[in-house]
């Protein structure tokens, strides 16, 4: 690695944040100590002031000195930069050694509410896990993660957050030469299913125990004293993933690379690469250029979530029960429960989206399936269908706007009348139903064509105005924002984005 980053004198009183680095206190083989490689001419292009304040950080200092701090050129007192070791199944193939190849954890801070958060730079230079990579990131993917992770947060879905983006003043070499950038990510932690697999692949049960106890302490403290806590840990991670994936499906989100190294055990959405939101409803939708078989298609995500949980469970087998056969049986049950949980969560998400009240009816599942089938057959826009249906819940006059989303608007009537009959049996007034529906059916999602448009302007012309505008609109996804109606629209013919790229 090149010259070292400047270290400030460790005067904690002047520090804009107070680090407390618990991961760096784990055994040495869990990570490598490595400092960011300084960059030539960093410029702070985006700073998330509300997030900094929420975390109890000194937002004024971070904004003023953001170029130096968020590029890694200046290390703050108390920072103990590390790159974390992990492994992972990539598209089903096990890779025993991946690790943070272009990311460096600066340290952890404890928020005023007591929650611990990682602060990580992505694109900050090589680490012992870079393999052949340059350790860098390009501006496009950095801004993309910024937009999409903040949009997910505004949608109310657990996710890592975006604290800052800087340009480096240095090029990165991909298929073309691109402007370099560094992303600052905030996460509940960066521990992945693949972190467990790293030690399992080495037969290092003692490290798995240490990691599992650390994860329990940090993310599942209610299990700390529980009997059979390692099996319960699998169950708890599975429950959060099941809920998370149900939420993804509810907004048409396709992660794109659900490798086990991209699944956080905290239950947050992590690693926004070729992720995308679906426009027209089709469960087979795939955008990622590298997902040629559709392994990570929209509708496959629950199944892949379960597959990943099975990989997590495998790593914990020696801790689940001393008799291998017993351990496998117990773990299998936990893996089975994942799908049951997902079904429950998904039904709750979609019932709310359709405005169905608390009293479940047997017919509900069929009504849901019929709605999905209608959207699919009629090539309807997923997001707008639910949003316009929300309007129609209070006002019959809005029904034609829903029907107009279908290839054949006439096809809407039978399902609509069935739906009206069903919701009339709930005791909720129509206005309240419409309001509740609008609170779960966004008007605005990061439409691929709007994201691409913003990234193209930023990377080719240095024009960040579209990026800023998109962020602003997506900060209030459930409000109508008539001035920004164009952002709610699906792509016009010729505007569709057919493929997204991970850009690594
Ligand atoms: P990702 O596709 O971002 O989930 O990354 C998969 C693996 O490739 C991780 O181990 C990354 O650290 C590594 N990686 C991705 N891009 C780079 C890069 N430019 N330089 C070094 N390692 C990288
Ligand atoms: Mg990754």
Short mmCIF file of C-alpha atoms and ligand atoms in Angstrom, two decimals:
data_model
loop_
_atom_site.label_atom_id
_atom_site.label_comp_id
_atom_site.label_asym_id
_atom_site.label_seq_id
_atom_site.Cartn_x
_atom_site.Cartn_y
_atom_site.Cartn_z
CA UNK A 1 0.00 0.00 0.00
CA UNK A 2 1.14 3.54 -0.75
CA UNK A 3 1.83 6.38 1.63
CA UNK A 4 -0.12 6.27 4.87
CA UNK A 5 -3.15 8.40 5.58
CA UNK A 6 -2.61 11.33 7.92
CA UNK A 7 -3.47 10.43 11.47
CA UNK A 8 -4.70 13.25 13.66
CA UNK A 9 -3.34 13.48 17.16
CA UNK A 10 -5.63 11.35 19.26
CA UNK A 11 -7.39 14.20 21.00
CA UNK A 12 -10.79 12.68 21.59
CA UNK A 13 -12.27 16.00 22.67
CA UNK A 14 -11.92 17.31 19.13
CA UNK A 15 -13.21 14.19 17.42
CA UNK A 16 -16.50 14.56 15.54
CA UNK A 17 -17.34 11.01 16.49
CA UNK A 18 -16.45 8.61 19.28
CA UNK A 19 -15.32 5.22 18.05
CA UNK A 20 -15.73 2.01 20.01
CA UNK A 21 -14.40 -0.78 17.83
CA UNK A 22 -15.70 -4.09 19.10
CA UNK A 23 -14.95 -6.10 15.94
CA UNK A 24 -11.30 -5.03 16.04
CA UNK A 25 -11.13 -6.62 19.52
CA UNK A 26 -12.01 -10.05 18.13
CA UNK A 27 -9.17 -12.52 17.36
CA UNK A 28 -6.64 -11.32 14.78
CA UNK A 29 -7.68 -13.86 12.15
CA UNK A 30 -11.12 -12.22 11.84
CA UNK A 31 -9.68 -9.26 9.92
CA UNK A 32 -6.60 -7.51 8.61
CA UNK A 33 -5.49 -4.14 9.91
CA UNK A 34 -5.15 -1.95 6.84
CA UNK A 35 -5.43 1.77 6.27
CA UNK A 36 -7.17 3.46 3.36
CA UNK A 37 -4.83 4.39 0.51
CA UNK A 38 -4.87 8.20 0.16
CA UNK A 39 -6.32 9.67 -3.01
CA UNK A 40 -5.20 12.64 -5.10
CA UNK A 41 -7.92 15.24 -4.97
CA UNK A 42 -11.00 14.25 -3.01
CA UNK A 43 -14.20 16.27 -3.27
CA UNK A 44 -17.23 15.70 -1.05
CA UNK A 45 -20.12 15.38 -3.49
CA UNK A 46 -22.79 14.28 -1.03
CA UNK A 47 -23.12 14.28 2.74
CA UNK A 48 -26.09 12.85 4.61
CA UNK A 49 -26.49 15.43 7.35
CA UNK A 50 -29.73 14.01 8.81
CA UNK A 51 -28.08 10.60 9.18
CA UNK A 52 -24.99 12.11 10.83
CA UNK A 53 -27.20 13.92 13.34
CA UNK A 54 -29.28 10.80 13.99
CA UNK A 55 -26.04 9.00 14.81
CA UNK A 56 -24.95 11.70 17.22
CA UNK A 57 -21.96 12.75 15.08
CA UNK A 58 -20.64 16.29 14.72
CA UNK A 59 -22.21 17.02 11.35
CA UNK A 60 -20.56 20.44 10.99
CA UNK A 61 -17.03 19.08 11.28
CA UNK A 62 -17.80 16.07 9.09
CA UNK A 63 -19.25 18.29 6.40
CA UNK A 64 -16.42 20.84 6.59
CA UNK A 65 -13.66 18.20 6.48
CA UNK A 66 -15.68 15.58 4.61
CA UNK A 67 -13.42 15.42 1.58
CA UNK A 68 -10.44 14.37 3.71
CA UNK A 69 -12.39 12.20 6.14
CA UNK A 70 -14.66 10.30 3.74
CA UNK A 71 -11.86 9.68 1.26
CA UNK A 72 -9.79 8.02 3.98
CA UNK A 73 -7.05 10.63 3.50
CA UNK A 74 -7.47 11.65 7.12
CA UNK A 75 -8.09 9.13 9.85
CA UNK A 76 -10.00 10.35 12.85
CA UNK A 77 -8.83 9.69 16.40
CA UNK A 78 -10.05 6.33 17.62
CA UNK A 79 -10.43 4.83 14.16
CA UNK A 80 -8.92 1.33 13.87
CA UNK A 81 -9.30 0.53 10.18
CA UNK A 82 -9.75 -3.13 9.31
CA UNK A 83 -10.76 -5.24 6.34
CA UNK A 84 -12.98 -8.13 7.40
CA UNK A 85 -12.41 -11.75 6.36
CA UNK A 86 -15.28 -13.64 4.78
CA UNK A 87 -16.05 -16.38 2.27
CA UNK A 88 -19.20 -17.01 0.29
CA UNK A 89 -21.22 -18.87 -2.29
CA UNK A 90 -21.22 -16.80 -5.46
CA UNK A 91 -24.00 -17.97 -7.78
CA UNK A 92 -23.95 -21.27 -5.94
CA UNK A 93 -20.16 -21.78 -6.15
CA UNK A 94 -18.27 -21.75 -2.90
CA UNK A 95 -15.30 -19.38 -2.70
CA UNK A 96 -13.43 -20.01 0.57
CA UNK A 97 -11.79 -16.61 0.61
CA UNK A 98 -13.39 -13.32 -0.41
CA UNK A 99 -13.18 -10.64 2.28
CA UNK A 100 -13.30 -6.86 2.07
CA UNK A 101 -11.29 -6.36 -1.09
CA UNK A 102 -12.20 -2.73 -1.56
CA UNK A 103 -13.84 -1.80 1.69
CA UNK A 104 -12.33 -0.75 4.99
CA UNK A 105 -14.20 -0.54 8.27
CA UNK A 106 -13.13 2.71 9.94
CA UNK A 107 -14.74 1.74 13.21
CA UNK A 108 -17.99 1.60 15.13
CA UNK A 109 -19.98 4.30 16.85
CA UNK A 110 -22.72 3.92 19.41
CA UNK A 111 -25.71 6.10 18.60
CA UNK A 112 -27.45 8.16 21.27
CA UNK A 113 -30.16 5.46 21.41
CA UNK A 114 -27.53 2.84 22.20
CA UNK A 115 -27.49 1.15 18.78
CA UNK A 116 -24.03 0.30 17.45
CA UNK A 117 -23.22 1.18 13.85
CA UNK A 118 -20.29 0.38 11.54
CA UNK A 119 -18.79 3.17 9.46
CA UNK A 120 -17.17 1.72 6.37
CA UNK A 121 -15.43 3.18 3.33
CA UNK A 122 -16.02 1.36 0.06
CA UNK A 123 -13.52 2.00 -2.72
CA UNK A 124 -10.73 3.06 -0.36
CA UNK A 125 -7.89 1.04 -1.84
CA UNK A 126 -6.43 -2.44 -1.77
CA UNK A 127 -6.49 -4.82 1.17
CA UNK A 128 -5.03 -8.30 1.66
CA UNK A 129 -8.34 -9.56 0.16
CA UNK A 130 -8.26 -7.56 -3.05
CA UNK A 131 -7.09 -10.54 -5.12
CA UNK A 132 -6.60 -8.98 -8.56
CA UNK A 133 -8.88 -5.99 -7.89
CA UNK A 134 -7.74 -2.40 -7.53
CA UNK A 135 -9.70 -1.80 -4.31
CA UNK A 136 -11.44 1.12 -5.94
CA UNK A 137 -14.99 2.06 -6.92
CA UNK A 138 -16.36 4.15 -9.78
CA UNK A 139 -18.64 7.13 -9.30
CA UNK A 140 -21.67 5.53 -10.99
CA UNK A 141 -21.98 2.53 -8.65
CA UNK A 142 -21.22 4.75 -5.63
CA UNK A 143 -24.07 7.13 -6.46
CA UNK A 144 -26.27 4.17 -7.26
CA UNK A 145 -25.75 2.65 -3.81
CA UNK A 146 -26.35 6.09 -2.33
CA UNK A 147 -29.68 6.54 -4.11
CA UNK A 148 -31.01 3.04 -3.65
CA UNK A 149 -29.98 2.47 -0.03
CA UNK A 150 -31.47 5.80 1.06
CA UNK A 151 -34.61 5.05 -0.97
CA UNK A 152 -34.94 1.70 0.79
CA UNK A 153 -34.65 3.45 4.12
CA UNK A 154 -37.33 5.98 3.17
CA UNK A 155 -39.55 3.07 2.12
CA UNK A 156 -39.17 1.74 5.66
CA UNK A 157 -37.15 -1.35 4.71
CA UNK A 158 -34.15 -2.40 6.84
CA UNK A 159 -31.00 -1.38 4.99
CA UNK A 160 -27.48 -0.12 5.30
CA UNK A 161 -27.34 3.67 4.93
CA UNK A 162 -25.37 6.19 2.91
CA UNK A 163 -23.40 8.75 4.93
CA UNK A 164 -21.28 10.32 2.20
CA UNK A 165 -19.88 10.10 -1.31
CA UNK A 166 -16.60 11.62 -2.46
CA UNK A 167 -14.91 11.69 -5.81
CA UNK A 168 -11.21 10.86 -5.65
CA UNK A 169 -9.80 12.89 -8.53
CA UNK A 170 -8.36 9.62 -9.83
CA UNK A 171 -9.58 7.45 -12.68
CA UNK A 172 -10.57 3.81 -12.31
CA UNK A 173 -10.02 1.43 -15.17
CA UNK A 174 -12.94 -0.85 -16.04
CA UNK A 175 -14.14 -1.51 -19.60
CA UNK A 176 -13.71 2.24 -19.93
CA UNK A 177 -11.96 4.85 -17.82
CA UNK A 178 -14.33 6.14 -15.15
CA UNK A 179 -14.15 8.76 -12.42
CA UNK A 180 -13.19 7.18 -9.09
CA UNK A 181 -15.25 7.61 -5.95
CA UNK A 182 -15.57 6.36 -2.38
CA UNK A 183 -18.81 5.55 -0.61
CA UNK A 184 -19.27 5.80 3.15
CA UNK A 185 -21.66 3.17 4.40
CA UNK A 186 -23.33 2.89 7.78
CA UNK A 187 -24.48 -0.58 8.78
CA UNK A 188 -25.79 -2.41 11.83
CA UNK A 189 -22.76 -4.59 11.11
CA UNK A 190 -20.95 -6.05 8.12
CA UNK A 191 -21.19 -9.66 9.27
CA UNK A 192 -22.49 -11.88 6.51
CA UNK A 193 -23.51 -15.51 6.13
CA UNK A 194 -20.14 -15.70 4.35
CA UNK A 195 -18.31 -14.57 7.50
CA UNK A 196 -19.45 -17.78 9.19
CA UNK A 197 -18.55 -19.78 6.09
CA UNK A 198 -14.99 -18.41 6.18
CA UNK A 199 -14.32 -20.22 9.45
CA UNK A 200 -16.42 -23.27 8.61
CA UNK A 201 -14.31 -23.80 5.48
CA UNK A 202 -11.25 -23.89 7.74
CA UNK A 203 -12.82 -26.30 10.24
CA UNK A 204 -12.38 -23.58 12.85
CA UNK A 205 -15.31 -24.31 15.18
CA UNK A 206 -13.86 -22.20 17.98
CA UNK A 207 -13.93 -19.08 15.76
CA UNK A 208 -17.50 -19.87 14.70
CA UNK A 209 -18.46 -19.98 18.36
CA UNK A 210 -16.77 -16.63 18.99
CA UNK A 211 -18.44 -15.09 15.94
CA UNK A 212 -21.86 -16.51 16.84
CA UNK A 213 -21.60 -15.20 20.40
CA UNK A 214 -20.52 -11.82 19.03
CA UNK A 215 -23.50 -11.73 16.65
CA UNK A 216 -25.87 -12.72 19.44
CA UNK A 217 -24.47 -9.98 21.68
CA UNK A 218 -24.68 -7.38 18.95
CA UNK A 219 -27.87 -8.26 17.08
CA UNK A 220 -29.84 -10.81 19.11
CA UNK A 221 -29.09 -10.01 22.77
CA UNK A 222 -32.35 -11.69 23.85
CA UNK A 223 -30.67 -15.03 23.00
CA UNK A 224 -27.57 -14.48 25.13
CA UNK A 225 -28.68 -16.71 27.99
CA UNK A 226 -30.99 -18.94 25.96
CA UNK A 227 -30.58 -22.70 25.95
CA UNK A 228 -29.70 -23.99 22.50
CA UNK A 229 -28.80 -20.46 21.46
CA UNK A 230 -26.97 -21.38 18.25
CA UNK A 231 -30.01 -23.06 16.78
CA UNK A 232 -32.08 -20.12 17.98
CA UNK A 233 -29.61 -17.83 16.22
CA UNK A 234 -30.29 -19.60 12.91
CA UNK A 235 -34.00 -19.21 13.57
CA UNK A 236 -33.66 -15.53 14.44
CA UNK A 237 -31.55 -14.69 11.39
CA UNK A 238 -34.02 -16.66 9.25
CA UNK A 239 -36.94 -14.71 10.72
CA UNK A 240 -35.34 -11.37 9.89
CA UNK A 241 -34.41 -12.48 6.37
CA UNK A 242 -37.90 -13.83 5.74
CA UNK A 243 -39.39 -10.50 6.82
CA UNK A 244 -36.82 -8.57 4.79
CA UNK A 245 -37.40 -10.48 1.57
CA UNK A 246 -41.17 -10.14 2.01
CA UNK A 247 -40.64 -6.39 2.22
CA UNK A 248 -38.45 -6.44 -0.91
CA UNK A 249 -41.15 -8.24 -2.85
CA UNK A 250 -43.68 -5.71 -1.61
CA UNK A 251 -41.88 -2.87 -3.39
CA UNK A 252 -40.68 -4.80 -6.44
CA UNK A 253 -37.04 -4.85 -5.34
CA UNK A 254 -34.60 -7.26 -6.96
CA UNK A 255 -31.32 -7.46 -5.05
CA UNK A 256 -29.54 -8.96 -8.02
CA UNK A 257 -26.64 -10.73 -6.23
CA UNK A 258 -27.98 -12.69 -3.29
CA UNK A 259 -24.69 -14.51 -2.79
CA UNK A 260 -24.12 -15.65 0.78
CA UNK A 261 -21.46 -12.95 1.16
CA UNK A 262 -24.11 -10.35 0.36
CA UNK A 263 -26.56 -11.44 3.06
CA UNK A 264 -26.10 -9.62 6.36
CA UNK A 265 -26.95 -11.56 9.53
CA UNK A 266 -28.34 -8.33 11.02
CA UNK A 267 -31.31 -8.49 8.63
CA UNK A 268 -30.41 -5.34 6.71
CA UNK A 269 -30.34 -5.13 2.94
CA UNK A 270 -26.65 -4.90 2.01
CA UNK A 271 -24.42 -4.62 -1.07
CA UNK A 272 -26.36 -2.74 -3.70
CA UNK A 273 -24.75 -3.77 -6.96
CA UNK A 274 -26.89 -4.51 -9.98
CA UNK A 275 -30.03 -4.22 -7.86
CA UNK A 276 -33.12 -2.79 -9.51
CA UNK A 277 -36.81 -2.18 -9.03
CA UNK A 278 -39.26 -3.92 -11.32
CA UNK A 279 -41.50 -1.79 -13.52
CA UNK A 280 -43.86 -4.23 -15.27
CA UNK A 281 -44.88 -7.08 -12.99
CA UNK A 282 -43.27 -10.37 -13.92
CA UNK A 283 -41.85 -12.69 -11.25
CA UNK A 284 -39.10 -13.80 -13.63
CA UNK A 285 -37.68 -10.28 -13.93
CA UNK A 286 -33.88 -10.10 -13.85
CA UNK A 287 -31.76 -7.05 -14.60
CA UNK A 288 -28.26 -8.06 -13.57
CA UNK A 289 -26.00 -8.62 -16.57
CA UNK A 290 -24.13 -11.37 -14.73
CA UNK A 291 -27.25 -13.32 -13.67
CA UNK A 292 -27.63 -15.28 -16.86
CA UNK A 293 -29.74 -18.11 -15.51
CA UNK A 294 -32.08 -15.87 -13.52
CA UNK A 295 -30.98 -17.44 -10.24
CA UNK A 296 -31.68 -14.14 -8.48
CA UNK A 297 -34.87 -13.20 -10.35
CA UNK A 298 -37.56 -11.28 -8.43
CA UNK A 299 -39.68 -14.34 -7.69
CA UNK A 300 -36.72 -16.58 -6.76
CA UNK A 301 -35.60 -14.40 -3.88
CA UNK A 302 -37.50 -16.26 -1.11
CA UNK A 303 -36.10 -19.59 -2.27
CA UNK A 304 -32.58 -18.17 -2.42
CA UNK A 305 -33.04 -16.65 1.03
CA UNK A 306 -33.83 -20.11 2.31
CA UNK A 307 -30.85 -21.61 0.49
CA UNK A 308 -28.58 -19.02 2.12
CA UNK A 309 -30.04 -19.74 5.56
CA UNK A 310 -29.26 -23.42 4.98
CA UNK A 311 -25.64 -22.44 4.31
CA UNK A 312 -25.59 -20.47 7.57
CA UNK A 313 -27.12 -23.39 9.47
CA UNK A 314 -24.43 -25.74 8.11
CA UNK A 315 -21.67 -23.63 9.60
CA UNK A 316 -23.26 -23.87 13.04
CA UNK A 317 -23.95 -27.63 13.01
CA UNK A 318 -21.11 -28.53 15.43
CA UNK A 319 -22.52 -26.00 17.90
CA UNK A 320 -26.17 -26.98 17.47
CA UNK A 321 -25.80 -30.55 18.75
CA UNK A 322 -22.90 -32.86 19.57
CA UNK A 323 -24.52 -35.70 17.60
CA UNK A 324 -24.20 -34.79 13.91
CA UNK A 325 -27.50 -36.46 12.91
CA UNK A 326 -29.38 -34.57 15.62
CA UNK A 327 -27.76 -31.30 14.58
CA UNK A 328 -28.79 -31.80 10.96
CA UNK A 329 -32.40 -32.57 11.92
CA UNK A 330 -32.65 -29.48 14.10
CA UNK A 331 -31.04 -27.28 11.47
CA UNK A 332 -33.35 -28.65 8.77
CA UNK A 333 -36.36 -27.73 10.84
CA UNK A 334 -35.07 -24.18 11.16
CA UNK A 335 -34.52 -23.99 7.40
CA UNK A 336 -38.06 -25.24 6.79
CA UNK A 337 -39.42 -22.63 9.18
CA UNK A 338 -37.82 -19.94 7.02
CA UNK A 339 -40.30 -20.58 4.22
CA UNK A 340 -43.26 -20.74 6.61
CA UNK A 341 -42.20 -17.42 8.06
CA UNK A 342 -41.71 -15.92 4.64
CA UNK A 343 -45.20 -16.99 3.55
CA UNK A 344 -46.69 -15.40 6.67
CA UNK A 345 -44.75 -12.18 6.21
CA UNK A 346 -45.45 -11.95 2.53
CA UNK A 347 -49.14 -12.46 3.06
CA UNK A 348 -49.16 -9.69 5.65
CA UNK A 349 -47.30 -7.34 3.29
CA UNK A 350 -49.55 -7.99 0.33
CA UNK A 351 -52.79 -7.97 2.35
CA UNK A 352 -51.86 -4.52 3.60
CA UNK A 353 -51.07 -3.42 0.05
CA UNK A 354 -54.54 -4.52 -1.02
CA UNK A 355 -56.14 -2.74 1.93
CA UNK A 356 -57.43 -5.90 3.58
CA UNK A 357 -58.20 -5.40 7.25
CA UNK A 358 -57.21 -7.41 10.29
CA UNK A 359 -59.84 -10.12 9.87
CA UNK A 360 -58.38 -12.64 7.48
CA UNK A 361 -60.69 -14.59 5.23
CA UNK A 362 -59.99 -17.87 3.47
CA UNK A 363 -60.62 -16.17 0.17
CA UNK A 364 -57.81 -13.64 0.70
CA UNK A 365 -55.05 -15.84 -0.71
CA UNK A 366 -57.04 -16.40 -3.85
CA UNK A 367 -57.84 -12.71 -4.20
CA UNK A 368 -54.11 -11.94 -3.92
CA UNK A 369 -53.20 -14.56 -6.50
CA UNK A 370 -55.85 -13.24 -8.87
CA UNK A 371 -54.46 -9.72 -8.55
CA UNK A 372 -50.92 -10.87 -9.29
CA UNK A 373 -52.16 -12.92 -12.22
CA UNK A 374 -54.07 -9.91 -13.55
CA UNK A 375 -51.02 -7.64 -13.36
CA UNK A 376 -48.85 -10.30 -14.96
CA UNK A 377 -51.23 -11.12 -17.82
CA UNK A 378 -51.93 -7.44 -18.44
CA UNK A 379 -48.29 -6.32 -18.23
CA UNK A 380 -49.19 -3.77 -15.60
CA UNK A 381 -46.71 -1.58 -13.76
CA UNK A 382 -46.27 -3.10 -10.29
CA UNK A 383 -45.84 0.10 -8.29
CA UNK A 384 -48.53 2.14 -10.03
CA UNK A 385 -51.05 -0.69 -9.88
CA UNK A 386 -51.02 -0.70 -6.09
CA UNK A 387 -50.85 3.08 -5.86
CA UNK A 388 -53.83 3.64 -8.16
CA UNK A 389 -55.74 0.90 -6.40
CA UNK A 390 -55.15 2.85 -3.17
CA UNK A 391 -56.80 5.89 -4.76
CA UNK A 392 -59.68 3.75 -5.99
CA UNK A 393 -60.26 2.49 -2.46
CA UNK A 394 -61.83 5.80 -1.47
CA UNK A 395 -63.04 7.06 -4.80
CA UNK A 396 -64.73 4.98 -7.52
CA UNK A 397 -63.84 7.74 -9.95
CA UNK A 398 -60.18 6.71 -9.62
CA UNK A 399 -60.81 3.16 -10.82
CA UNK A 400 -60.35 4.00 -14.54
CA UNK A 401 -56.83 5.28 -13.77
CA UNK A 402 -56.07 1.83 -12.36
CA UNK A 403 -57.68 0.05 -15.30
CA UNK A 404 -55.67 2.20 -17.70
CA UNK A 405 -52.49 0.49 -16.46
CA UNK A 406 -53.65 -2.81 -17.94
CA UNK A 407 -52.98 -3.76 -21.55
CA UNK A 408 -56.74 -4.28 -21.80
CA UNK A 409 -58.47 -1.89 -19.36
CA UNK A 410 -61.68 -3.96 -19.60
CA UNK A 411 -59.89 -6.77 -17.80
CA UNK A 412 -59.91 -4.81 -14.52
CA UNK A 413 -63.65 -4.93 -13.81
CA UNK A 414 -64.18 -8.52 -12.56
CA UNK A 415 -61.30 -8.37 -10.11
CA UNK A 416 -62.23 -4.85 -8.94
CA UNK A 417 -65.78 -5.86 -8.12
CA UNK A 418 -64.57 -8.92 -6.24
CA UNK A 419 -62.15 -6.72 -4.30
CA UNK A 420 -64.82 -4.14 -3.47
CA UNK A 421 -67.05 -6.86 -2.08
CA UNK A 422 -64.22 -8.25 -0.02
CA UNK A 423 -63.16 -4.92 1.52
CA UNK A 424 -66.79 -3.97 2.21
CA UNK A 425 -66.77 -6.78 4.80
CA UNK A 426 -64.01 -4.98 6.77
CA UNK A 427 -65.34 -2.43 9.19
CA UNK A 428 -62.78 0.22 8.21
CA UNK A 429 -64.15 3.38 6.51
CA UNK A 430 -63.06 3.75 2.88
CA UNK A 431 -61.01 6.89 3.55
CA UNK A 432 -59.05 5.20 6.29
CA UNK A 433 -58.46 2.19 4.04
CA UNK A 434 -57.20 4.39 1.21
CA UNK A 435 -54.90 6.25 3.58
CA UNK A 436 -53.51 3.01 5.03
CA UNK A 437 -52.93 1.70 1.50
CA UNK A 438 -51.12 4.86 0.44
CA UNK A 439 -48.85 4.46 3.47
CA UNK A 440 -47.65 1.05 2.20
CA UNK A 441 -47.90 1.49 -1.57
CA UNK A 442 -45.23 3.96 -2.67
CA UNK A 443 -45.80 6.48 -5.43
CA UNK A 444 -42.04 6.73 -5.93
CA UNK A 445 -39.41 4.02 -6.23
CA UNK A 446 -35.94 4.43 -7.76
CA UNK A 447 -37.04 3.71 -11.31
CA UNK A 448 -34.13 2.26 -13.26
CA UNK A 449 -34.36 4.78 -16.05
CA UNK A 450 -34.34 7.68 -13.59
CA UNK A 451 -31.37 6.19 -11.74
CA UNK A 452 -29.46 5.68 -15.00
CA UNK A 453 -30.31 9.19 -16.15
CA UNK A 454 -28.95 10.66 -12.90
CA UNK A 455 -25.79 8.53 -12.99
CA UNK A 456 -25.08 9.35 -16.62
CA UNK A 457 -25.35 13.08 -15.98
CA UNK A 458 -23.07 12.79 -12.95
CA UNK A 459 -20.41 10.61 -14.53
CA UNK A 460 -20.26 12.13 -18.00
CA UNK A 461 -20.96 15.82 -17.33
CA UNK A 462 -20.23 16.12 -13.61
CA UNK A 463 -23.83 17.29 -13.27
CA UNK A 464 -25.21 16.19 -9.92
CA UNK A 465 -28.53 18.05 -10.19
CA UNK A 466 -30.50 15.00 -11.32
CA UNK A 467 -28.91 12.88 -8.58
CA UNK A 468 -29.93 15.48 -6.00
CA UNK A 469 -33.46 15.77 -7.39
CA UNK A 470 -33.93 12.00 -7.41
CA UNK A 471 -32.73 11.72 -3.80
CA UNK A 472 -35.13 14.45 -2.75
CA UNK A 473 -38.15 12.84 -4.40
CA UNK A 474 -37.30 9.41 -3.01
CA UNK A 475 -37.04 10.76 0.52
CA UNK A 476 -40.86 10.88 0.68
CA UNK A 477 -41.97 7.89 -1.38
CA UNK A 478 -45.47 7.66 0.07
CA UNK A 479 -46.42 11.30 -0.61
CA UNK A 480 -47.94 12.31 -3.92
CA UNK A 481 -45.53 15.21 -4.72
CA UNK A 482 -47.45 16.39 -7.82
CA UNK A 483 -44.53 18.60 -8.91
CA UNK A 484 -42.48 15.43 -9.43
CA UNK A 485 -45.18 13.31 -11.07
CA UNK A 486 -42.78 12.39 -13.88
CA UNK A 487 -40.64 10.43 -11.39
CA UNK A 488 -43.60 8.15 -10.65
CA UNK A 489 -44.05 7.16 -14.28
CA UNK A 490 -42.71 3.93 -15.74
CA UNK A 491 -40.21 4.27 -18.58
CA UNK A 492 -41.58 5.30 -21.95
CA UNK A 493 -40.79 3.10 -24.94
CA UNK A 494 -37.08 3.48 -25.57
CA UNK A 495 -36.36 4.55 -21.98
CA UNK A 496 -36.43 1.05 -20.49
CA UNK A 497 -33.29 -0.16 -18.79
CA UNK A 498 -32.84 -3.80 -19.71
CA UNK A 499 -29.65 -4.58 -17.82
CA UNK A 500 -27.85 -3.35 -14.75
CA UNK A 501 -24.20 -3.92 -13.92
CA UNK A 502 -22.41 -4.45 -10.65
CA UNK A 503 -19.65 -2.11 -11.77
CA UNK A 504 -16.93 -3.71 -9.64
P1 LIG B 1 -19.29 -7.75 -4.55
O1 LIG B 1 -19.56 -8.19 -5.95
O2 LIG B 1 -19.20 -6.26 -4.38
O3 LIG B 1 -20.19 -8.37 -3.54
O4 LIG B 1 -17.82 -8.25 -4.22
C1 LIG B 1 -17.43 -9.60 -4.23
C2 LIG B 1 -15.99 -9.71 -3.81
O5 LIG B 1 -15.13 -9.05 -4.75
C3 LIG B 1 -15.67 -9.08 -2.47
O6 LIG B 1 -14.70 -9.86 -1.83
C4 LIG B 1 -15.12 -7.73 -2.85
O7 LIG B 1 -14.30 -7.20 -1.86
C5 LIG B 1 -14.35 -8.07 -4.11
N1 LIG B 1 -14.19 -6.89 -4.99
C6 LIG B 1 -15.14 -6.31 -5.75
N2 LIG B 1 -14.65 -5.25 -6.42
C7 LIG B 1 -13.33 -5.16 -6.10
C8 LIG B 1 -12.28 -4.27 -6.46
N3 LIG B 1 -12.46 -3.26 -7.32
N4 LIG B 1 -11.06 -4.48 -5.92
C9 LIG B 1 -10.86 -5.49 -5.05
N5 LIG B 1 -11.81 -6.36 -4.67
C10 LIG B 1 -13.04 -6.20 -5.18
MG1 LIG B 2 -20.47 -8.02 -1.64
#
